[in-house]
Coordinates of C-alpha atoms and ligand atoms in Angstrom, one line a residue:
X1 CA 54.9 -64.4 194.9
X2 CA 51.2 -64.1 195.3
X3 CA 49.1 -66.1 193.5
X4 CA 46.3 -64.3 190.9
X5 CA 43.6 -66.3 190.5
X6 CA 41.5 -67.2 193.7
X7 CA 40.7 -63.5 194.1
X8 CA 37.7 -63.9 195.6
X9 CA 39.1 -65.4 199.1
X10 CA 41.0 -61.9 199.9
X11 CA 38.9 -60.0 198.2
X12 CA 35.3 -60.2 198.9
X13 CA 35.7 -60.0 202.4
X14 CA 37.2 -56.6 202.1
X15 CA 34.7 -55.8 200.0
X16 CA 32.1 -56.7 202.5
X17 CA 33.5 -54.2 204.9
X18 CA 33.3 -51.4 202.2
X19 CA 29.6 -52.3 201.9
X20 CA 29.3 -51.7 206.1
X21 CA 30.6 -47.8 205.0
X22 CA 28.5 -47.1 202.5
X23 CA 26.8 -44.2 205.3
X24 CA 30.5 -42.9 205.1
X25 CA 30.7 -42.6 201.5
X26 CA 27.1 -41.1 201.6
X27 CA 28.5 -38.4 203.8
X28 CA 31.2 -37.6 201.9
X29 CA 29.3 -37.2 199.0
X30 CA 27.2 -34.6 200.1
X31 CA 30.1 -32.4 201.7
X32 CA 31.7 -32.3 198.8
X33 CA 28.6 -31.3 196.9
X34 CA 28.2 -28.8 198.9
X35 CA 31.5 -27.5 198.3
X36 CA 30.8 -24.8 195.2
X37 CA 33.1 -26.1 192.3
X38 CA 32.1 -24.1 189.2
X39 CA 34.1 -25.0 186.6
X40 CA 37.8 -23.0 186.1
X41 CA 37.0 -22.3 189.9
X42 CA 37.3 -25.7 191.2
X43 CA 40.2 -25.0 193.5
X44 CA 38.3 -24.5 197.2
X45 CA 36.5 -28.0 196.6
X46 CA 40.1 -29.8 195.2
X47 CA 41.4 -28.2 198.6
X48 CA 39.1 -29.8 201.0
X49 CA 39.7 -33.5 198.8
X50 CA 43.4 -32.8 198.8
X51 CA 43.0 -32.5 202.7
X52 CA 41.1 -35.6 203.1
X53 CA 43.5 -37.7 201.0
X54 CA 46.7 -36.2 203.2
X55 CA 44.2 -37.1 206.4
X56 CA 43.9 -41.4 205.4
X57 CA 48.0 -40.8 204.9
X58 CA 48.2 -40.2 201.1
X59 CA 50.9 -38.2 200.0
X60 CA 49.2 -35.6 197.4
X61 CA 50.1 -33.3 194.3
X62 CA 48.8 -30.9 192.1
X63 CA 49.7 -30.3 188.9
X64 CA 50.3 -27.6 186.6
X65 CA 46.3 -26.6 186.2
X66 CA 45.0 -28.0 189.8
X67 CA 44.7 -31.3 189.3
X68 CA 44.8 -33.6 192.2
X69 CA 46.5 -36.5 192.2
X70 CA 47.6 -39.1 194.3
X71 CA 49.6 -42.4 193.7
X72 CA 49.3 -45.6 195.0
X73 CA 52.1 -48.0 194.3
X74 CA 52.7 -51.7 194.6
X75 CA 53.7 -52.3 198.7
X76 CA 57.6 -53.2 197.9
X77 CA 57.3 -57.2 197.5
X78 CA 58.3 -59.3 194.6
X79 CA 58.0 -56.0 192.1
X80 CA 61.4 -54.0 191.0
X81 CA 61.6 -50.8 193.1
X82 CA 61.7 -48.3 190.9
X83 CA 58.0 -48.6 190.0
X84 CA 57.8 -45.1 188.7
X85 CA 58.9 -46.7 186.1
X86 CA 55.7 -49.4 185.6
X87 CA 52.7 -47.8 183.3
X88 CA 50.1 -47.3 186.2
X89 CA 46.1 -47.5 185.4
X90 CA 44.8 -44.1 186.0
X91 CA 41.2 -43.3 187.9
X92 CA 39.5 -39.8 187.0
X93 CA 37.0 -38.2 188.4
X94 CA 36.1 -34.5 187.7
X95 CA 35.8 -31.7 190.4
X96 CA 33.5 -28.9 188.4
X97 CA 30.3 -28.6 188.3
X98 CA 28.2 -27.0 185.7
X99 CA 26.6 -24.6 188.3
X100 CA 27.2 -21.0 188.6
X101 CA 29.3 -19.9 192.5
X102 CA 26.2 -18.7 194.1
X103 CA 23.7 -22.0 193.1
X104 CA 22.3 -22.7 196.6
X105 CA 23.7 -26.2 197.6
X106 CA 21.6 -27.4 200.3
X107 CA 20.7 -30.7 200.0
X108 CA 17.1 -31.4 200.3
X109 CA 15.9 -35.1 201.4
X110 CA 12.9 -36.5 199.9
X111 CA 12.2 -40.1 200.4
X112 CA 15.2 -41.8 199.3
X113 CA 16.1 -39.3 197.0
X114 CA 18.8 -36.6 197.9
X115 CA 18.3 -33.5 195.8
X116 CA 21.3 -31.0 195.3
X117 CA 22.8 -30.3 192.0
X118 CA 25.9 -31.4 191.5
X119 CA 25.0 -34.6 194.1
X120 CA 25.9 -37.0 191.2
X121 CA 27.3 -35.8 188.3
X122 CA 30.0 -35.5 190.0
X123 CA 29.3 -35.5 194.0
X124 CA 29.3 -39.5 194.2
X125 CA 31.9 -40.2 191.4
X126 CA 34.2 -38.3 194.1
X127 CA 33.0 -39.3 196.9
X128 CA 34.1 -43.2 195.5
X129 CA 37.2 -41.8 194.7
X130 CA 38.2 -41.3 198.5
X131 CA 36.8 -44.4 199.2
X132 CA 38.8 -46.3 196.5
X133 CA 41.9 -44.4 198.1
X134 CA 41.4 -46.4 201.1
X135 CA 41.1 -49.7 199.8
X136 CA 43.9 -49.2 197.4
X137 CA 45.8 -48.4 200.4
X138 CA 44.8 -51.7 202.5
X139 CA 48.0 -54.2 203.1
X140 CA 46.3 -56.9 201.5
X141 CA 45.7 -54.7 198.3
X142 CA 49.0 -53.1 197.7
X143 CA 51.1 -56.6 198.4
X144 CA 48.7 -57.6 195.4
X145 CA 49.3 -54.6 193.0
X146 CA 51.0 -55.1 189.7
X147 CA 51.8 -51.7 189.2
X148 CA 50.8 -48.1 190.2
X149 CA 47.3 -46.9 190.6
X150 CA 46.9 -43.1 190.0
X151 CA 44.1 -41.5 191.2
X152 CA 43.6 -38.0 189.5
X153 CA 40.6 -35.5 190.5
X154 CA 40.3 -33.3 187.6
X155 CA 39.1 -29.8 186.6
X156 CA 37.7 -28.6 183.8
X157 CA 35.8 -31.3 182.0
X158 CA 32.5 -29.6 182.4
X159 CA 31.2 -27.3 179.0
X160 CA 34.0 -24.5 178.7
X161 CA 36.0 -26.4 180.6
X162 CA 37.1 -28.7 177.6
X163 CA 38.4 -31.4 179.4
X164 CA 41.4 -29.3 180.6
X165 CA 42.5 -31.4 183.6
X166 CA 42.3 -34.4 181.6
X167 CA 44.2 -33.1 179.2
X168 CA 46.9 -31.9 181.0
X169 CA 47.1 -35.2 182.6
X170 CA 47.8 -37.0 179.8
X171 CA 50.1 -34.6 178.1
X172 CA 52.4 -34.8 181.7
X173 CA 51.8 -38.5 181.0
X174 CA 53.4 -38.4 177.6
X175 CA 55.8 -36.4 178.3
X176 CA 56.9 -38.6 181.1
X177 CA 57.3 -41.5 178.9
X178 CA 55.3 -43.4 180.9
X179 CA 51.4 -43.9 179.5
X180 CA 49.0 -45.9 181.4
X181 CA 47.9 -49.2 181.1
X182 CA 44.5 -48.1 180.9
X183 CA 42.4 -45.3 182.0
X184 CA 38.9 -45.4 183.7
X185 CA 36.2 -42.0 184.5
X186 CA 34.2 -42.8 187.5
X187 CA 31.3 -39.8 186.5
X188 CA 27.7 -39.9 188.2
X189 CA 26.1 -42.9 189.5
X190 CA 24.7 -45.9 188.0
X191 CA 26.0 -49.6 188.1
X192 CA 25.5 -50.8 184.9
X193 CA 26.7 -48.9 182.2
X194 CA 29.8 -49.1 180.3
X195 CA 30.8 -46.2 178.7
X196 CA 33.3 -47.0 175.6
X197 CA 32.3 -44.8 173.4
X198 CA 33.8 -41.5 173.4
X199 CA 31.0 -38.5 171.8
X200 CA 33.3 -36.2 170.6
X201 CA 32.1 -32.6 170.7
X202 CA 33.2 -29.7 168.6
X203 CA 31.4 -26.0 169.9
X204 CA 31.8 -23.2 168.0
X205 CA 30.3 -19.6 167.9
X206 CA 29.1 -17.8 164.9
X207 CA 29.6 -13.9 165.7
X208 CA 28.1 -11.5 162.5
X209 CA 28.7 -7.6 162.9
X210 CA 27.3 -4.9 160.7
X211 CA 27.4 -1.1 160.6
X212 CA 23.9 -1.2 162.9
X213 CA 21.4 2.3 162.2
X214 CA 18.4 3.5 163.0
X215 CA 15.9 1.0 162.7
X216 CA 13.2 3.5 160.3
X217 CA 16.1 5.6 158.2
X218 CA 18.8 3.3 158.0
X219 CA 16.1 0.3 157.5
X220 CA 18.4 -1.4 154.7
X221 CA 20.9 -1.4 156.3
X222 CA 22.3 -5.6 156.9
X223 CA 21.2 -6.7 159.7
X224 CA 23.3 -9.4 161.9
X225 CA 20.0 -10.4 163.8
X226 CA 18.3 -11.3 160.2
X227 CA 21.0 -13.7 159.3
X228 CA 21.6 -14.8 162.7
X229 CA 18.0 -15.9 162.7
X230 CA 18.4 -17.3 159.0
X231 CA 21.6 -19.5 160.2
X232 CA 19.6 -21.2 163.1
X233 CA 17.0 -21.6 160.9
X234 CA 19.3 -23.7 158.3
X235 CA 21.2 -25.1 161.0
X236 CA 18.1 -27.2 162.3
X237 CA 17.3 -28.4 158.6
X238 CA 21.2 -29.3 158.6
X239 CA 20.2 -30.8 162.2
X240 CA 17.5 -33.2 160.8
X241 CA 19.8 -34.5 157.5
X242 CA 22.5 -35.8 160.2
X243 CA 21.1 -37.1 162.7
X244 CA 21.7 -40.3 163.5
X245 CA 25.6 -39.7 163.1
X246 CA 25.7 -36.4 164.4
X247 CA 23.7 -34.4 166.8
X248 CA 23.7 -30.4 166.4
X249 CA 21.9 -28.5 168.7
X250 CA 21.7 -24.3 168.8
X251 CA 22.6 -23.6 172.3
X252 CA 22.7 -20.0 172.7
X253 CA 21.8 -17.0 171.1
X254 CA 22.5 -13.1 171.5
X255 CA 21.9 -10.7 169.5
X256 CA 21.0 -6.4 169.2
X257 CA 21.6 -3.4 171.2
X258 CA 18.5 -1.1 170.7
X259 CA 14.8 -1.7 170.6
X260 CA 14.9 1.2 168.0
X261 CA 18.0 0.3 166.2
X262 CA 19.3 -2.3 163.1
X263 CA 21.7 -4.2 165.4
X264 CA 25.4 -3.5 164.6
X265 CA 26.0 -7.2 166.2
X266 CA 24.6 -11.2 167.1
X267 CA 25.8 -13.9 167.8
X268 CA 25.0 -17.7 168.4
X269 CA 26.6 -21.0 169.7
X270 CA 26.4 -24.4 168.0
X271 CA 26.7 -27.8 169.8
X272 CA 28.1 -30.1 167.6
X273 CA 28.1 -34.1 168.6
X274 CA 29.5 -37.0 167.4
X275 CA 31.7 -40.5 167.5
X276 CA 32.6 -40.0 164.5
X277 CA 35.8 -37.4 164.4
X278 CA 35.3 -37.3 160.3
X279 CA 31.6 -36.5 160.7
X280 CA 32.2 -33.9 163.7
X281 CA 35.0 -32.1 161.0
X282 CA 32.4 -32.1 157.9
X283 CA 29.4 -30.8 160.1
X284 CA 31.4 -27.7 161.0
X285 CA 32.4 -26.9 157.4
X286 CA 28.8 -27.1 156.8
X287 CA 28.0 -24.8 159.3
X288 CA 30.7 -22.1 158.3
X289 CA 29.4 -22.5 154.6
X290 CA 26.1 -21.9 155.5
X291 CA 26.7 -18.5 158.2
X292 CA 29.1 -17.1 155.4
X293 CA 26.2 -18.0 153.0
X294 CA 23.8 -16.0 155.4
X295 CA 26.1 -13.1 156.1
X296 CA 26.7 -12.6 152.5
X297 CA 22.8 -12.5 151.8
X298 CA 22.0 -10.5 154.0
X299 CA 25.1 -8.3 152.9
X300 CA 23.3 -7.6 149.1
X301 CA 20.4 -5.5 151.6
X302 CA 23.1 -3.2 151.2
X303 CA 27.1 -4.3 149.5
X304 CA 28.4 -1.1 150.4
X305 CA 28.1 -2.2 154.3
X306 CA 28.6 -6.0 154.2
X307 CA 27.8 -8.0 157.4
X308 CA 31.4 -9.7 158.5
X309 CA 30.5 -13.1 159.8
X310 CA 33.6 -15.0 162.0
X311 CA 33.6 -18.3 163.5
X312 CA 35.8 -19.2 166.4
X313 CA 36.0 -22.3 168.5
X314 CA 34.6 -22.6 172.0
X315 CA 35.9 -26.2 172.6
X316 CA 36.6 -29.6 170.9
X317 CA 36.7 -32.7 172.4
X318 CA 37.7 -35.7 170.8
X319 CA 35.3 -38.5 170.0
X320 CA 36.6 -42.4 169.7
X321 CA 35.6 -45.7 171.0
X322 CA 36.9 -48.8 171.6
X323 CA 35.1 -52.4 170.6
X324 CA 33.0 -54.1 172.8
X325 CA 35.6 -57.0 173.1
X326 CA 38.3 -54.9 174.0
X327 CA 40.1 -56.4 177.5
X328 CA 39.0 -53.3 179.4
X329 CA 35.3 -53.1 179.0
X330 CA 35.8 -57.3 179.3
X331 CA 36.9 -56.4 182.4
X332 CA 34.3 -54.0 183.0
X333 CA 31.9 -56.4 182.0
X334 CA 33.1 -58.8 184.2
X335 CA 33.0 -56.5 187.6
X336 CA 29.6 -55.6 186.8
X337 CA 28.1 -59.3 186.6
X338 CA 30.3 -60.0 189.6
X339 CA 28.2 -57.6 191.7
X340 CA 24.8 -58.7 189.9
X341 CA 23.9 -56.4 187.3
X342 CA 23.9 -56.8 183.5
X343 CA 26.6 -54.1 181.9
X344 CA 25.1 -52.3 179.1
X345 CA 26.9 -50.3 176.5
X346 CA 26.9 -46.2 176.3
X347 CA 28.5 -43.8 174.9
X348 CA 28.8 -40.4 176.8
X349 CA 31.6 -37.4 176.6
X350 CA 33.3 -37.1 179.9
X351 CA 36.9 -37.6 181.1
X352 CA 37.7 -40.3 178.9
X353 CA 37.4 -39.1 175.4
X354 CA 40.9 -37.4 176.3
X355 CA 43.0 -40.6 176.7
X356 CA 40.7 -42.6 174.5
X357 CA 41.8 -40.2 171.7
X358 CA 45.6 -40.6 172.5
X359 CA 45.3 -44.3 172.1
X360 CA 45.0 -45.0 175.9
X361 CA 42.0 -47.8 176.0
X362 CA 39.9 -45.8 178.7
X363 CA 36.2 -46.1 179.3
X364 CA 34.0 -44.2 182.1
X365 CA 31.8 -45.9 184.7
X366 CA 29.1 -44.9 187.2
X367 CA 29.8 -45.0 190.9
X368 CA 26.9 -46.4 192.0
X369 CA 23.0 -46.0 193.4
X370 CA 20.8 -43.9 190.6
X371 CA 19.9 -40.4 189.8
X372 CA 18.2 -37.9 187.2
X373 CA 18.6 -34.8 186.2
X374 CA 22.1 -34.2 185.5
X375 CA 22.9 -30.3 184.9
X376 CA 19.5 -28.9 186.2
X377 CA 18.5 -27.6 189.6
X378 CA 16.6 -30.5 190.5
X379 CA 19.2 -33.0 190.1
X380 CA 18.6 -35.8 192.3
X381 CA 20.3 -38.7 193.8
X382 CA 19.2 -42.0 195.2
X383 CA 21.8 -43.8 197.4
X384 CA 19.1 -47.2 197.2
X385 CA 22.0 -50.2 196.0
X386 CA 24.4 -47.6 195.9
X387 CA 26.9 -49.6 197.8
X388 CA 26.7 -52.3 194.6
X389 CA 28.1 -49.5 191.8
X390 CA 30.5 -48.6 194.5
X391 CA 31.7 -52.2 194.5
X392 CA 31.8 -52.6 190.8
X393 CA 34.0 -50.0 190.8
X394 CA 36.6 -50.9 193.4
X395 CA 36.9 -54.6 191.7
X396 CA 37.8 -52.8 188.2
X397 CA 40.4 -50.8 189.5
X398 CA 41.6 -53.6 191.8
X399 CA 41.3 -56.2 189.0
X400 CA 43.2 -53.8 186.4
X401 CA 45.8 -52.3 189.1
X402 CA 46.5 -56.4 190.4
X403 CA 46.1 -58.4 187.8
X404 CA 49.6 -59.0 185.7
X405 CA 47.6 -60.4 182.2
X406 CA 44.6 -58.7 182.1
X407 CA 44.3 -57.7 178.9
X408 CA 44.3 -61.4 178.0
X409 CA 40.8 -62.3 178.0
X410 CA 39.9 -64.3 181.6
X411 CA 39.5 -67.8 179.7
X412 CA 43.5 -67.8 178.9
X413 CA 44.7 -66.2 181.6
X414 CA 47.2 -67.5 183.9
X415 CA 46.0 -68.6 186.6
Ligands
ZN501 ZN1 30.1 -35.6 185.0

């Protein structure tokens, strides 16, 4: 059997040579951004990553909503052989992109900074993941692995897409019997942060409908764009009393037909934020008390044509966390000082609220070099030390997928 322990003597040099590619990874990064992946339309840029996994010999699947997964598995030495059977650790890494088909996608240089949106957030996160693929896959990896390592590009974890491919991922994992060990989100770049804490999300729309009339000779009649504009306006005192625990933000609003007519109906959409899954659920039944508050104020302008006010979900995501001495962000803590950098504690919504929430310990990690601008145009990306998040990440996912006891802390484990 292999020996744990004096990782460092098999590993670093194979780590060295990833640092030699880090103009490969850089490629890769901007073909895929370039590949339009708006989110519930992901399916032309999982095509061409599907591809380039079955290219470097990796036998591919997609699930159920277009997932893409591939497996790597322990090379068949010293392990039972029916390691379908052994809870793998599980890498995500989300396809969609915030941005519309038609967004242009050229990538503009400007110094070192590459800007293209979608280059980041999540351009480079995928870009590591076909470069983890490859190191997962090298002899003197898999003879080390413990058990599986899944590698899952999903869709729909941007806005609308409420976290669809994670979610699917896990329920297959559930229903398979077999949960992972842990679970891991590489999402944008950066080498320092640690994301275990989940924000939890709950978006909802507020739609009010009236009779509507002419805007001089049916003047009385209860106007949807009156209360509308009432709600938002209670909403940001609500906004202020919350915050720090919650964050609620008005993020659209829609509202009239006529420049010469009462509107017959309006509409807005509220952003609701938190890690707290109690405080997430008593923000929202503020929010409905205070639009059927509205509506029915409104409604006395004229009781025989009451506004109707109805509130319907646009998305939840689930908000948890797990404590900063919990083995997996130890272990995250521990890749980032081994490449240099001090790990510092976030909290962020992305793929991993989803297994976080079904008790899978999961956290989600940048994959390396810096950028801005996240869901804008001008999001940028500089590649400057990108080859350091890069590492960080392939020694988690080696360190989780090879070592037998790592979720004892290092000091007692065998070594
Ligand atoms: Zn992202």
């Amino acid at each position: 059997m292999i020996t744990e322990g004096a990782e460092e003597e098999w590993l670093s040099p194979l780590l060295a040579t990833w640092r030699g590619h880090r103009a490969w990874v850089l490629d890769r990064q901007i073909a895929i951004t370039r590949i339009a992946a708006p989110t519930g339309n992901e399916s032309a840029r999982a095509q061409a990553l599907q591809l380039a996994w079955e290219q470097g010999g990796h036998t591919v699947t997609r699930d159920a909503v277009g997932n893409v997964i591939t497996r790597i598995t322990p090379a068949p030495s010293g392990l039972p052989d029916a390691t379908d059977v052994l809870a793998p650790v599980v890498c995500l890494a989300h396809l969609d992109t915030v941005f519309s088909a038609d967004t242009p996608l050229a990538v503009r240089h400007d110094g070192p900074r590459l800007y293209c949106p979608g280059i980041g957030d999540n351009g480079r996160g995928l870009a590591a993941m076909l470069a983890l693929a490859h190191v997962l896959h090298e002899p003197a990896v898999r003879t080390r692995l413990r058990r599986p390592v899944e590698l899952v590009l999903t869709v729909g974890e941007e806005g609308a897409g409420n976290l669809r491919g994670a979610r699917q991922w896990c329920d297959d994992a559930a229903a398979s019997g077999v949960l992972p060990v842990a679970a891991v989100a590489v999402d944008g770049p950066g080498d320092t942060s640690i994301v275990h804490h989940a924000v939890g999300s709950t978006r909802l729309r507020i739609t009010l409908s009236g009779a509507g009339g002419h805007s001089w000779a049916d003047h009385a009649t209860p106007n949807p764009v009156h209360a509308a504009g009432a709600c938002i306006a209670r909403i940001a005192q609500l906004a202020a009393s919350v915050r720090p625990s919650a964050v609620v933000t008005v993020t659209r609003m829609h509202g009239g037909e006529l420049l010469t007519g009462v509107p017959m109906h309006a509409w807005i959409d509220v952003d609701i934020r938190s890690l707290h899954p109690e405080r997430l659920q008593s923000v929202r039944t503020a929010i409905e008390g205070l639009a059927a508050d509205e509506a029915r104020h409104e409604s006395q302008r004229d009781p025989a044509l009451p506004l109707h006010c109805t509130i319907t979900s646009l998305g939840e995501r689930p908000a948890g966390q797990l404590e900063a001495q919990h083995p997996l962000v130890l272990a995250a803590t521990a890749a980032t000082h081994a490449v240099g950098r001090v790990a510092r504690s976030a909290s962020a919504s992305t793929d991993a609220n989803l297994p976080l929430s079904r008790g899978i310990p999961a956290i989600a990690i940048g994959a390396g070099g810096t950028g801005r601008a996240a869901h804008t145009a001008d999001e940028w990306y500089d590649d400057t030390d990108g080859d350091v998040g890069l590492e960080r990440v392939l020694r988690l996912i080696i360190t989780l997928g090879t070592t037998s006891d790592w979720t004892r802390p290092p000091a007692t484990r065998r070594r």
